[in-house]
Short mmCIF file of C-alpha atoms in Angstrom, two decimals:
data_model
loop_
_atom_site.label_atom_id
_atom_site.label_comp_id
_atom_site.label_asym_id
_atom_site.label_seq_id
_atom_site.Cartn_x
_atom_site.Cartn_y
_atom_site.Cartn_z
CA MET P 1 69.45 44.84 19.46
CA ASP P 2 71.68 43.17 21.94
CA SER P 3 74.23 41.01 20.14
CA LEU P 4 74.26 38.47 22.97
CA LEU P 5 70.52 38.01 22.71
CA LEU P 6 70.78 37.76 18.94
CA SER P 7 73.41 35.05 19.06
CA GLN P 8 71.33 33.24 21.61
CA TYR P 9 68.42 33.12 19.19
CA LEU P 10 70.79 32.15 16.41
CA ILE P 11 71.97 29.15 18.41
CA ALA P 12 68.39 28.22 19.29
CA GLY P 13 67.59 28.36 15.57
CA ILE P 14 70.54 26.17 14.66
CA VAL P 15 69.53 23.61 17.28
CA ILE P 16 65.93 23.41 16.17
CA GLY P 17 66.95 23.52 12.51
CA ILE P 18 69.25 20.55 12.77
CA ILE P 19 66.58 18.50 14.53
CA TYR P 20 64.02 19.45 11.87
CA ALA P 21 66.63 18.31 9.39
CA LEU P 22 66.57 14.89 11.02
CA MET P 23 62.89 14.60 10.07
CA ALA P 24 63.58 15.83 6.57
CA ILE P 25 66.48 13.42 6.09
CA GLY P 26 64.17 10.59 7.09
CA ILE P 27 61.58 11.64 4.49
CA THR P 28 64.18 12.17 1.77
CA PHE P 29 65.97 8.92 2.55
CA ILE P 30 62.78 6.87 2.20
CA TYR P 31 61.84 8.79 -0.93
CA SER P 32 65.19 8.32 -2.63
CA ILE P 33 65.11 4.55 -2.21
CA MET P 34 61.44 3.64 -2.40
CA LYS P 35 60.36 6.64 -4.51
CA MET P 36 57.40 7.18 -2.24
CA ILE P 37 56.51 9.89 0.25
CA ASN P 38 55.79 8.71 3.75
CA TRP P 39 52.97 10.99 4.92
CA SER P 40 52.87 9.35 8.32
CA MET P 41 56.38 10.51 9.22
CA GLY P 42 55.07 12.74 12.01
CA GLU P 43 53.31 9.80 13.61
CA PHE P 44 56.62 7.98 13.88
CA TYR P 45 57.96 11.14 15.50
CA MET P 46 54.99 10.97 17.87
CA MET P 47 55.63 7.28 18.53
CA GLY P 48 59.26 8.07 19.36
CA SER P 49 58.24 10.80 21.80
CA TYR P 50 55.70 8.56 23.58
CA LEU P 51 58.13 5.66 23.81
CA GLN P 52 60.79 7.95 25.22
CA TYR P 53 58.35 9.43 27.71
CA PHE P 54 57.13 6.09 29.02
CA LEU P 55 60.62 4.56 29.09
CA VAL P 56 62.06 7.47 31.03
CA VAL P 57 59.15 7.90 33.42
CA TYR P 58 58.31 4.27 34.18
CA PHE P 59 61.40 2.19 33.50
CA LEU P 60 64.67 4.02 33.20
CA GLY P 61 64.38 7.07 35.39
CA ALA P 62 65.25 10.63 34.46
CA HIS P 63 69.02 10.19 34.62
CA LEU P 64 68.97 7.39 32.02
CA TRP P 65 67.13 9.40 29.34
CA PHE P 66 70.00 8.79 26.89
CA VAL P 67 69.33 5.03 27.04
CA GLY P 68 65.72 5.70 26.10
CA ILE P 69 66.58 7.34 22.81
CA PRO P 70 68.28 4.38 21.12
CA LEU P 71 65.63 2.08 22.59
CA SER P 72 62.79 4.22 21.19
CA MET P 73 64.57 4.33 17.84
CA ALA P 74 65.00 0.56 17.83
CA VAL P 75 61.32 -0.07 18.60
CA VAL P 76 60.19 2.34 15.88
CA PHE P 77 62.72 0.80 13.48
CA GLY P 78 61.07 -2.55 14.10
CA VAL P 79 57.55 -1.15 13.71
CA GLY P 80 58.64 0.50 10.45
CA MET P 81 60.08 -2.78 9.14
CA ILE P 82 56.82 -4.59 9.91
CA ILE P 83 54.69 -1.86 8.30
CA GLN P 84 56.88 -1.88 5.21
CA ARG P 85 56.74 -5.67 4.97
CA TYR P 86 52.99 -6.07 5.21
CA LEU P 87 51.51 -2.76 4.05
CA LEU P 88 53.94 -1.15 1.63
CA ARG P 89 55.83 -3.99 -0.01
CA PRO P 90 52.83 -5.21 -2.03
CA MET P 91 53.11 -2.11 -4.21
CA PHE P 92 56.50 -3.27 -5.49
CA VAL P 93 55.74 -6.92 -6.05
CA GLY P 94 54.38 -8.63 -9.10
CA GLU P 95 53.64 -5.50 -11.12
CA MET P 96 55.76 -3.76 -13.69
CA GLU P 97 54.38 -0.34 -12.81
CA ARG P 98 54.47 0.79 -9.21
CA LYS P 99 51.25 1.93 -7.65
CA ASP P 100 52.26 5.30 -6.25
CA GLU P 101 48.79 6.30 -5.12
CA TYR P 102 48.76 3.12 -3.06
CA ALA P 103 51.66 4.36 -0.92
CA THR P 104 49.90 7.68 -0.41
CA VAL P 105 46.66 6.06 0.69
CA ILE P 106 48.41 3.67 3.06
CA THR P 107 50.61 6.27 4.73
CA VAL P 108 47.81 8.81 5.12
CA ALA P 109 45.68 6.05 6.64
CA LEU P 110 48.52 5.19 9.00
CA MET P 111 48.68 8.82 10.06
CA VAL P 112 45.02 8.83 11.08
CA PHE P 113 45.32 5.41 12.66
CA PHE P 114 48.35 6.16 14.84
CA ARG P 115 46.98 9.51 16.05
CA ASN P 116 43.81 7.82 17.22
CA LEU P 117 45.67 4.87 18.62
CA ALA P 118 47.64 7.28 20.78
CA VAL P 119 44.42 8.82 22.07
CA VAL P 120 42.99 5.39 22.84
CA LEU P 121 46.12 4.15 24.61
CA ALA P 122 47.30 7.24 26.47
CA GLY P 123 44.45 9.72 26.27
CA PRO P 124 44.44 13.15 24.67
CA ASN P 125 46.61 14.69 27.40
CA GLN P 126 49.99 16.30 27.08
CA PHE P 127 52.91 14.71 28.85
CA ALA P 128 56.20 16.31 29.69
CA PRO P 129 59.18 14.09 30.43
CA PRO P 130 61.69 15.34 33.01
CA ASP P 131 64.38 17.67 31.71
CA TYR P 132 67.39 15.94 30.19
CA ALA P 133 69.81 18.53 31.53
CA GLY P 134 69.79 21.82 33.37
CA PRO P 135 70.62 25.16 31.75
CA THR P 136 74.16 25.34 30.47
CA HIS P 137 76.52 27.60 28.52
CA ILE P 138 78.08 27.52 25.08
CA GLY P 139 80.95 29.92 25.63
CA PRO P 140 79.37 33.00 27.23
CA LEU P 141 75.89 32.16 25.95
CA PRO P 142 73.32 30.58 28.19
CA VAL P 143 71.49 27.69 26.47
CA SER P 144 68.63 25.49 27.54
CA GLY P 145 70.06 22.14 28.58
CA ASN P 146 67.37 20.23 26.72
CA ARG P 147 68.19 22.00 23.49
CA PHE P 148 71.90 21.50 23.93
CA VAL P 149 71.40 17.80 24.58
CA ALA P 150 69.09 17.53 21.58
CA LEU P 151 71.76 19.14 19.40
CA ILE P 152 74.49 16.77 20.57
CA GLY P 153 72.14 13.78 20.26
CA THR P 154 71.21 14.75 16.72
CA LEU P 155 74.83 15.18 15.71
CA VAL P 156 75.67 11.73 17.08
CA ILE P 157 72.73 10.15 15.26
CA LEU P 158 73.61 11.92 12.00
CA GLY P 159 77.21 10.78 12.40
CA LEU P 160 76.12 7.17 12.84
CA PHE P 161 73.74 7.50 9.90
CA TYR P 162 76.59 8.81 7.75
CA LEU P 163 78.89 5.96 8.77
CA ILE P 164 76.25 3.32 8.05
CA VAL P 165 75.41 4.75 4.64
CA LYS P 166 78.99 5.44 3.58
CA LYS P 167 81.01 2.61 5.06
CA THR P 168 78.96 -0.54 5.40
CA TRP P 169 77.77 -3.05 2.81
CA VAL P 170 74.17 -2.33 3.75
CA GLY P 171 74.86 1.35 3.18
CA LYS P 172 76.31 0.62 -0.25
CA ALA P 173 73.20 -1.36 -1.10
CA LEU P 174 71.01 1.50 0.14
CA ARG P 175 72.84 4.03 -2.01
CA GLY P 176 72.87 1.66 -4.97
CA SER P 177 69.12 1.13 -4.72
CA ALA P 178 68.59 4.88 -4.73
CA GLN P 179 70.75 5.32 -7.83
CA ASN P 180 69.75 2.41 -10.02
CA ARG P 181 67.06 -0.05 -9.08
CA VAL P 182 67.80 -2.41 -11.95
CA GLY P 183 71.55 -2.26 -11.37
CA ILE P 184 71.19 -3.15 -7.70
CA GLN P 185 69.14 -6.22 -8.60
CA THR P 186 71.57 -7.45 -11.25
CA ALA P 187 74.26 -7.11 -8.57
CA GLY P 188 72.34 -9.71 -6.58
CA VAL P 189 70.92 -7.48 -3.84
CA ASN P 190 67.47 -8.30 -2.49
CA VAL P 191 65.95 -4.94 -3.24
CA LEU P 192 62.77 -5.56 -1.26
CA ARG P 193 64.88 -6.16 1.83
CA VAL P 194 66.73 -2.92 1.15
CA ASP P 195 63.41 -1.08 0.96
CA GLN P 196 62.46 -2.52 4.31
CA ILE P 197 65.70 -1.43 5.97
CA ALA P 198 65.45 2.02 4.38
CA PHE P 199 61.94 2.50 5.70
CA GLY P 200 63.02 1.33 9.15
CA ILE P 201 65.98 3.73 9.21
CA GLY P 202 63.90 6.63 7.87
CA VAL P 203 61.17 6.32 10.50
CA SER P 204 63.66 5.73 13.30
CA LEU P 205 65.21 9.12 12.44
CA ALA P 206 61.77 10.65 12.97
CA ALA P 207 61.51 8.76 16.25
CA ALA P 208 64.88 10.14 17.32
CA ALA P 209 63.66 13.68 16.65
CA GLY P 210 60.51 12.98 18.66
CA ALA P 211 62.43 11.50 21.57
CA LEU P 212 65.01 14.30 21.62
CA LEU P 213 62.41 17.05 21.43
CA ALA P 214 60.02 15.46 23.94
CA PRO P 215 60.92 17.75 26.87
CA ILE P 216 60.84 20.85 24.63
CA PHE P 217 57.75 20.34 22.47
CA LEU P 218 56.05 17.82 24.79
CA VAL P 219 54.26 14.58 24.06
CA TRP P 220 50.71 14.41 22.73
CA PRO P 221 48.89 12.58 19.92
CA GLU P 222 49.33 15.29 17.30
CA ASN P 223 52.78 16.55 18.15
CA GLY P 224 54.09 15.03 14.92
CA ALA P 225 52.00 17.30 12.72
CA VAL P 226 54.24 20.33 13.14
CA ALA P 227 57.38 18.24 12.72
CA THR P 228 56.03 16.72 9.50
CA MET P 229 55.18 20.14 8.13
CA LYS P 230 58.65 21.42 8.91
CA GLY P 231 60.12 18.28 7.37
CA PHE P 232 58.29 18.87 4.09
CA GLU P 233 59.15 22.59 4.09
CA ILE P 234 62.79 21.63 4.40
CA ILE P 235 62.50 19.16 1.56
CA VAL P 236 61.05 21.79 -0.74
CA ILE P 237 63.80 24.21 0.24
CA GLY P 238 66.65 21.70 0.07
CA GLY P 239 65.46 19.59 -2.83
CA LEU P 240 63.76 16.21 -2.68
CA GLY P 241 66.22 13.35 -2.56
CA SER P 242 69.20 15.37 -1.35
CA ILE P 243 70.51 14.66 2.15
CA PRO P 244 72.99 17.58 2.22
CA GLY P 245 70.10 19.71 0.97
CA SER P 246 67.98 18.65 3.93
CA LEU P 247 70.73 19.51 6.36
CA VAL P 248 71.38 22.97 4.93
CA ALA P 249 67.68 23.74 4.51
CA GLY P 250 66.95 22.55 8.04
CA LEU P 251 69.53 24.92 9.47
CA LEU P 252 68.25 27.73 7.26
CA LEU P 253 64.65 27.19 8.33
CA GLY P 254 65.54 26.97 12.01
CA VAL P 255 67.61 30.14 11.93
CA ILE P 256 65.07 32.11 9.91
CA GLU P 257 62.22 31.10 12.22
CA SER P 258 64.24 31.95 15.27
CA LEU P 259 65.55 35.29 14.01
CA GLY P 260 62.14 36.18 12.59
CA SER P 261 60.63 35.59 16.00
CA VAL P 262 63.03 37.92 17.72
CA LEU P 263 63.37 40.60 15.03
CA ILE P 264 59.79 40.78 13.78
CA SER P 265 57.26 38.95 15.89
CA PRO P 266 57.09 35.51 17.46
CA SER P 267 53.41 35.10 16.57
CA PHE P 268 54.30 34.62 12.87
CA LYS P 269 56.94 31.97 13.60
CA ASP P 270 55.42 29.40 11.24
CA VAL P 271 54.96 31.96 8.50
CA TYR P 272 58.64 32.74 7.98
CA GLY P 273 59.34 29.22 6.80
CA PHE P 274 56.57 29.42 4.23
CA ILE P 275 57.89 32.71 2.92
CA LEU P 276 61.24 30.99 2.46
CA VAL P 277 59.52 28.09 0.70
CA LEU P 278 57.76 30.49 -1.68
CA ALA P 279 60.99 32.36 -2.36
CA ILE P 280 62.85 29.12 -3.14
CA LEU P 281 60.05 27.85 -5.36
CA THR P 282 60.21 31.10 -7.34
CA ILE P 283 63.97 31.22 -7.72
CA ARG P 284 64.89 27.55 -7.82
CA PRO P 285 61.89 25.23 -8.13
CA THR P 286 64.00 22.08 -7.68
CA GLY P 287 65.24 23.28 -4.29
CA LEU P 288 68.73 24.35 -3.32
CA PHE P 289 70.34 20.96 -3.94
CA GLY P 290 67.67 19.32 -6.07
CA GLU P 291 68.45 17.97 -9.49
CA ARG P 292 66.30 18.52 -12.49
CA GLN P 293 64.68 15.27 -13.42
CA ARG P 294 64.41 14.13 -16.93
CA VAL P 295 61.10 12.48 -17.57
CA ALA P 296 61.46 10.12 -20.47
CA MET I 1 70.91 -32.85 -18.29
CA ALA I 2 70.67 -29.49 -19.83
CA PHE I 3 72.47 -26.51 -18.33
CA LEU I 4 69.63 -24.08 -19.03
CA SER I 5 66.37 -25.35 -20.38
CA ILE I 6 63.34 -23.29 -21.24
CA GLN I 7 60.23 -25.35 -21.77
CA ASN I 8 57.00 -24.04 -23.31
CA VAL I 9 57.17 -20.74 -21.45
CA TYR I 10 54.40 -18.14 -21.59
CA CYS I 11 55.33 -14.80 -20.09
CA GLY I 12 54.48 -11.11 -20.37
CA TYR I 13 54.38 -7.76 -18.58
CA TYR I 14 50.62 -7.57 -18.10
CA ALA I 15 48.06 -10.20 -17.29
CA GLY I 16 46.47 -11.50 -20.44
CA ILE I 17 49.16 -10.30 -22.84
CA ASP I 18 51.91 -12.86 -23.30
CA ILE I 19 55.07 -11.69 -25.01
CA LEU I 20 56.67 -15.13 -24.92
CA GLN I 21 54.36 -17.74 -26.31
CA ASP I 22 55.22 -21.39 -25.97
CA LEU I 23 58.91 -20.65 -26.17
CA SER I 24 61.36 -23.51 -25.74
CA LEU I 25 65.12 -23.58 -26.05
CA GLN I 26 68.19 -25.29 -24.65
CA VAL I 27 71.57 -23.92 -23.64
CA ASP I 28 74.43 -26.36 -23.09
CA GLN I 29 77.17 -25.66 -20.60
CA GLY I 30 80.06 -23.72 -22.10
CA ALA I 31 78.14 -22.76 -25.22
CA PHE I 32 77.85 -19.38 -26.88
CA ILE I 33 74.21 -19.06 -27.90
CA GLY I 34 72.80 -16.20 -29.92
CA ILE I 35 69.20 -15.00 -29.90
CA ILE I 36 68.16 -12.91 -32.88
CA GLY I 37 64.87 -11.65 -34.19
CA PRO I 38 63.00 -8.50 -35.06
CA ASN I 39 61.91 -5.80 -32.61
CA GLY I 40 59.22 -6.99 -30.27
CA ALA I 41 59.94 -10.67 -30.81
CA GLY I 42 60.57 -11.18 -27.10
CA LYS I 43 64.38 -11.34 -27.00
CA SER I 44 64.85 -9.03 -24.00
CA THR I 45 61.74 -10.42 -22.34
CA LEU I 46 63.33 -13.86 -22.52
CA LEU I 47 66.43 -12.66 -20.62
CA LYS I 48 64.29 -10.86 -18.03
CA THR I 49 62.32 -14.06 -17.54
CA ILE I 50 65.45 -16.15 -17.04
CA PHE I 51 66.84 -13.67 -14.51
CA GLY I 52 63.58 -13.58 -12.57
CA PHE I 53 62.54 -9.98 -13.30
CA LEU I 54 59.41 -11.40 -14.89
CA LYS I 55 57.44 -14.35 -13.61
CA TYR I 56 56.30 -16.77 -16.27
CA ARG I 57 52.72 -17.83 -16.36
CA GLU I 58 53.12 -21.27 -17.82
CA GLY I 59 55.91 -23.65 -18.70
CA ARG I 60 59.21 -24.16 -16.92
CA VAL I 61 62.65 -22.63 -16.76
CA LEU I 62 65.27 -25.03 -15.45
CA PHE I 63 68.77 -23.92 -14.57
CA ARG I 64 70.98 -26.90 -13.76
CA ASP I 65 67.79 -28.92 -13.26
CA ARG I 66 66.42 -26.48 -10.71
CA GLU I 67 63.19 -24.73 -11.53
CA THR I 68 63.64 -20.97 -11.19
CA GLY I 69 60.03 -19.85 -11.45
CA ASP I 70 59.63 -18.90 -7.80
CA LEU I 71 63.07 -17.31 -7.43
CA SER I 72 63.79 -13.58 -7.28
CA PRO I 73 66.67 -11.99 -9.21
CA PHE I 74 68.95 -11.99 -6.18
CA GLU I 75 68.42 -15.72 -5.69
CA ILE I 76 69.09 -16.45 -9.35
CA LYS I 77 72.25 -14.36 -9.12
CA LYS I 78 73.39 -16.62 -6.27
CA LEU I 79 73.04 -19.64 -8.56
CA GLY I 80 75.77 -18.12 -10.75
CA VAL I 81 73.80 -16.18 -13.34
CA SER I 82 74.69 -12.62 -14.31
CA TYR I 83 72.57 -10.34 -16.44
CA ILE I 84 73.91 -7.38 -18.39
CA PRO I 85 70.87 -5.33 -19.43
CA GLN I 86 70.79 -3.08 -22.43
CA GLY I 87 70.31 0.12 -20.45
CA SER I 88 72.47 1.56 -17.72
CA ASN I 89 73.40 -0.82 -15.00
CA ASN I 90 75.72 1.43 -12.99
CA PHE I 91 75.44 3.62 -9.94
CA PRO I 92 76.23 7.09 -11.29
CA HIS I 93 77.13 8.79 -8.00
CA MET I 94 79.50 6.07 -6.85
CA THR I 95 83.10 5.60 -7.85
CA ILE I 96 84.02 2.87 -10.28
CA GLU I 97 85.53 0.85 -7.48
CA GLU I 98 82.36 1.11 -5.40
CA ASN I 99 80.35 0.01 -8.43
CA LEU I 100 82.56 -3.04 -8.80
CA LEU I 101 82.39 -3.83 -5.08
CA LEU I 102 78.60 -3.84 -5.23
CA GLY I 103 78.95 -6.31 -8.09
CA ALA I 104 80.59 -8.62 -5.56
CA TRP I 105 77.60 -8.37 -3.19
CA THR I 106 76.84 -12.11 -3.29
CA PHE I 107 80.11 -12.88 -1.50
CA ARG I 108 80.45 -9.64 0.46
CA GLY I 109 81.91 -11.32 3.54
CA GLN I 110 84.91 -12.80 1.73
CA LYS I 111 87.62 -10.17 1.60
CA GLU I 112 90.21 -12.28 -0.22
CA ARG I 113 87.80 -13.28 -2.93
CA ILE I 114 86.72 -9.70 -3.50
CA LYS I 115 90.34 -8.58 -3.76
CA GLU I 116 91.05 -11.30 -6.30
CA GLY I 117 87.95 -10.43 -8.26
CA LEU I 118 88.87 -6.76 -8.37
CA ALA I 119 92.42 -7.55 -9.49
CA LYS I 120 91.10 -9.84 -12.20
CA VAL I 121 88.60 -7.29 -13.50
CA TYR I 122 91.19 -4.49 -13.47
CA ASP I 123 93.55 -6.79 -15.34
CA ILE I 124 90.99 -7.41 -18.07
CA PHE I 125 89.77 -3.80 -18.20
CA PRO I 126 92.75 -1.54 -17.44
CA VAL I 127 90.68 1.52 -18.32
CA LEU I 128 88.63 0.94 -15.16
CA TYR I 129 91.75 0.73 -13.01
CA GLU I 130 92.96 4.08 -14.29
CA LYS I 131 89.67 5.71 -13.36
CA LYS I 132 88.76 3.70 -10.29
CA LYS I 133 88.33 6.77 -8.06
CA GLN I 134 86.11 8.56 -10.57
CA LYS I 135 82.35 8.74 -10.30
CA ALA I 136 80.62 6.50 -12.81
CA GLU I 137 78.51 9.38 -14.14
CA PHE I 138 81.60 10.89 -15.78
CA LEU I 139 82.38 7.85 -17.91
CA SER I 140 81.87 7.83 -21.66
CA GLY I 141 79.19 5.59 -23.11
CA GLY I 142 81.71 2.89 -23.99
CA GLU I 143 83.41 3.01 -20.60
CA ALA I 144 80.03 2.85 -18.86
CA LYS I 145 79.22 -0.30 -20.85
CA ILE I 146 82.55 -1.81 -19.89
CA LEU I 147 81.85 -0.95 -16.24
CA SER I 148 78.44 -2.58 -16.32
CA ILE I 149 79.98 -5.72 -17.83
CA ALA I 150 82.84 -5.71 -15.33
CA LYS I 151 80.43 -5.21 -12.44
CA GLU I 152 78.46 -8.31 -13.42
CA MET I 153 81.69 -10.28 -13.83
CA MET I 154 82.66 -9.59 -10.20
CA SER I 155 80.40 -12.41 -9.02
CA SER I 156 82.26 -14.95 -11.24
CA PRO I 157 79.12 -16.11 -13.05
CA VAL I 158 78.79 -19.41 -14.88
CA LEU I 159 76.03 -18.12 -17.13
CA LEU I 160 76.09 -14.65 -18.64
CA LEU I 161 72.92 -13.14 -20.09
CA VAL I 162 73.85 -10.26 -22.39
CA ASP I 163 71.26 -7.92 -23.87
CA GLU I 164 72.27 -5.94 -26.98
CA PRO I 165 75.86 -5.21 -26.01
CA SER I 166 76.46 -3.25 -29.20
CA ALA I 167 73.54 -0.83 -28.90
CA GLY I 168 74.66 2.78 -29.15
CA LEU I 169 78.39 2.13 -28.94
CA ALA I 170 81.32 3.10 -31.16
CA PRO I 171 82.50 0.27 -33.47
CA LYS I 172 85.83 0.03 -31.66
CA ILE I 173 84.13 -0.59 -28.29
CA VAL I 174 81.71 -3.01 -29.92
CA SER I 175 84.49 -5.26 -31.19
CA TYR I 176 86.22 -4.98 -27.80
CA VAL I 177 83.04 -6.14 -26.05
CA TYR I 178 82.54 -9.08 -28.41
CA ALA I 179 86.18 -10.10 -28.02
CA PHE I 180 85.67 -10.07 -24.27
CA LEU I 181 82.57 -12.26 -24.53
CA ARG I 182 84.47 -14.71 -26.74
CA SER I 183 87.39 -14.96 -24.33
CA SER I 184 84.98 -15.44 -21.42
CA GLN I 185 83.39 -18.33 -23.24
CA GLU I 186 86.84 -19.84 -23.82
CA LYS I 187 87.32 -19.70 -20.04
CA GLY I 188 84.19 -21.80 -19.60
CA ILE I 189 81.47 -19.22 -19.06
CA THR I 190 78.25 -19.99 -20.86
CA ILE I 191 76.94 -17.05 -22.86
CA LEU I 192 73.42 -16.27 -23.95
CA LEU I 193 73.57 -13.24 -26.22
CA VAL I 194 70.61 -11.24 -27.46
CA ASP I 195 71.48 -9.13 -30.46
CA GLN I 196 69.81 -7.13 -33.18
CA ASN I 197 73.03 -7.09 -35.11
CA ILE I 198 72.53 -10.39 -36.93
CA ASN I 199 75.98 -10.46 -38.53
CA GLN I 200 77.78 -9.98 -35.23
CA ALA I 201 75.60 -12.58 -33.54
CA ILE I 202 76.31 -15.13 -36.26
CA ASP I 203 80.04 -14.39 -36.19
CA HIS I 204 80.37 -15.01 -32.47
CA SER I 205 77.75 -17.60 -31.57
CA GLN I 206 77.97 -21.34 -32.09
CA TYR I 207 74.25 -21.90 -32.22
CA LEU I 208 71.41 -19.47 -32.75
CA TYR I 209 67.72 -19.16 -32.17
CA MET I 210 65.62 -16.76 -34.17
CA LEU I 211 62.53 -15.54 -32.34
CA GLU I 212 59.38 -14.28 -33.95
CA MET I 213 56.21 -13.30 -32.14
CA GLY I 214 57.44 -14.77 -28.87
CA SER I 215 58.46 -18.21 -29.98
CA VAL I 216 61.35 -19.85 -31.81
CA ALA I 217 60.91 -19.50 -35.56
CA LEU I 218 64.21 -21.03 -36.57
CA GLU I 219 67.23 -22.56 -34.88
CA GLY I 220 70.52 -23.92 -36.09
CA SER I 221 74.27 -23.69 -36.09
CA ALA I 222 76.07 -20.49 -36.98
CA GLU I 223 77.11 -22.03 -40.32
CA MET I 224 73.52 -22.78 -41.21
CA PHE I 225 72.50 -19.22 -40.43
CA ARG I 226 75.45 -17.77 -42.32
CA GLU I 227 74.76 -19.79 -45.47
CA ASN I 228 71.06 -19.03 -45.50
CA LEU I 229 71.21 -15.48 -44.18
CA ARG I 230 69.73 -13.87 -47.27
CA ASP I 231 66.81 -16.26 -47.36
CA ILE I 232 66.23 -15.95 -43.63
CA ILE I 233 66.11 -12.18 -43.75
CA ARG I 234 63.89 -12.17 -46.80
CA ASP I 235 61.49 -14.67 -45.27
CA SER I 236 61.34 -12.80 -42.00
CA LEU I 237 60.69 -9.52 -43.78
CA LEU I 238 57.99 -11.02 -45.96
CA GLY I 239 56.54 -12.91 -43.04
CA THR I 240 56.45 -16.29 -44.73
#
């Protein structure tokens, strides 16, 4: 096996892995604060890819694709805030015990709704936005420009996410809500508002992944399904509720899929991840970075 | 004008089951009030109701003549009320300093005030200053209690709701905590203390309410309770 070709696949795996991780971080982030799984994550990915496509093709032009990404994220952030406010918040209000099945029903319903909405609005066709960048090189290795751009974009978004969570007051409140929901309320934080912001941030990460991957994986009503599946695989591997876990597991999944494709066979690409999931579940059921939970 | 006035309140966790039943009591500004009573009498429920964690079904809660029934905990916090629950109130994966800073959330824009607040809290609790860079999860039980008290003091409250501060702590920490509550009251903070430890409650409070089955069974000055303690305990045990 040619070492140049191998490292090329390795890089491709890292790129895809880190973008998958973006999805997984969104899921984990929402889970750690609201203690609910958002099953419609892939539909926010889809929304992000559509928004990016229409912004770039009809308003911004191909050279301004990088303006489209924050705009798509902002729109999806807003949509997420509205959905949280009117559809998800009721499960936290006025009851001592949260209705977990309620969140599942709502988010699964949203998944079906948004997929069909996309068909109604834009038809069942696939769209491909113009390339973000031409082929380029990392050192001696040729890389697809779209993938390279997606990698850089993801790193920038993750950096901003880190800064917001670590350095700002809102970030402190987000972390506090994840760690102690009573303690954050006695501190005087409006925890329902925090939930809303967390949901908005989580789904806008999915939108970012959708917008960044649009030229690679294209834009169609069910393009979020694969991304969601990868996101959940990563969460099982990395451990639910752990952001570093999502990052490491995302990279691991991307690299294993990519190397599996080249070393064994590309037709089993989606199988390699599941083998990894099974292996992790056997060895470490809480995931690489997951903590054992004590159920009182 | 009463500082905190609870009037004929009915409140519970589930519809149709009221834990507090027609409960009324008064707290004057600057007072140290004790709430005692057997398990399940509604002591903790009362504090949760005052802080807005539970919505009462009937009656009124007035804080400085403002009805608090439709307010959420964060809005009640803004009025100057702090609540120290019995369980953990800290953020385990944050440093002690970050925990304290979150306690100052209600005036997060005001850098000077936060600095002053931190200095004041570190002055009162030097143990927190020594460990300010440590994660809260590594604190001992007593230190964690001190942190959760200090965190709620960061907002400079005028009314402090304290739920069972002695539960599960070493005697040395317990007396430290009570001494702190006493000195806070001397500085003008009103204290509403819920305690299962009747002797401690009587020693530190000026006036006490004894709850039974969700309403006030007996109230009086600390002296009254001290002199009649044997009778009170016997009566409450025998249910007469």
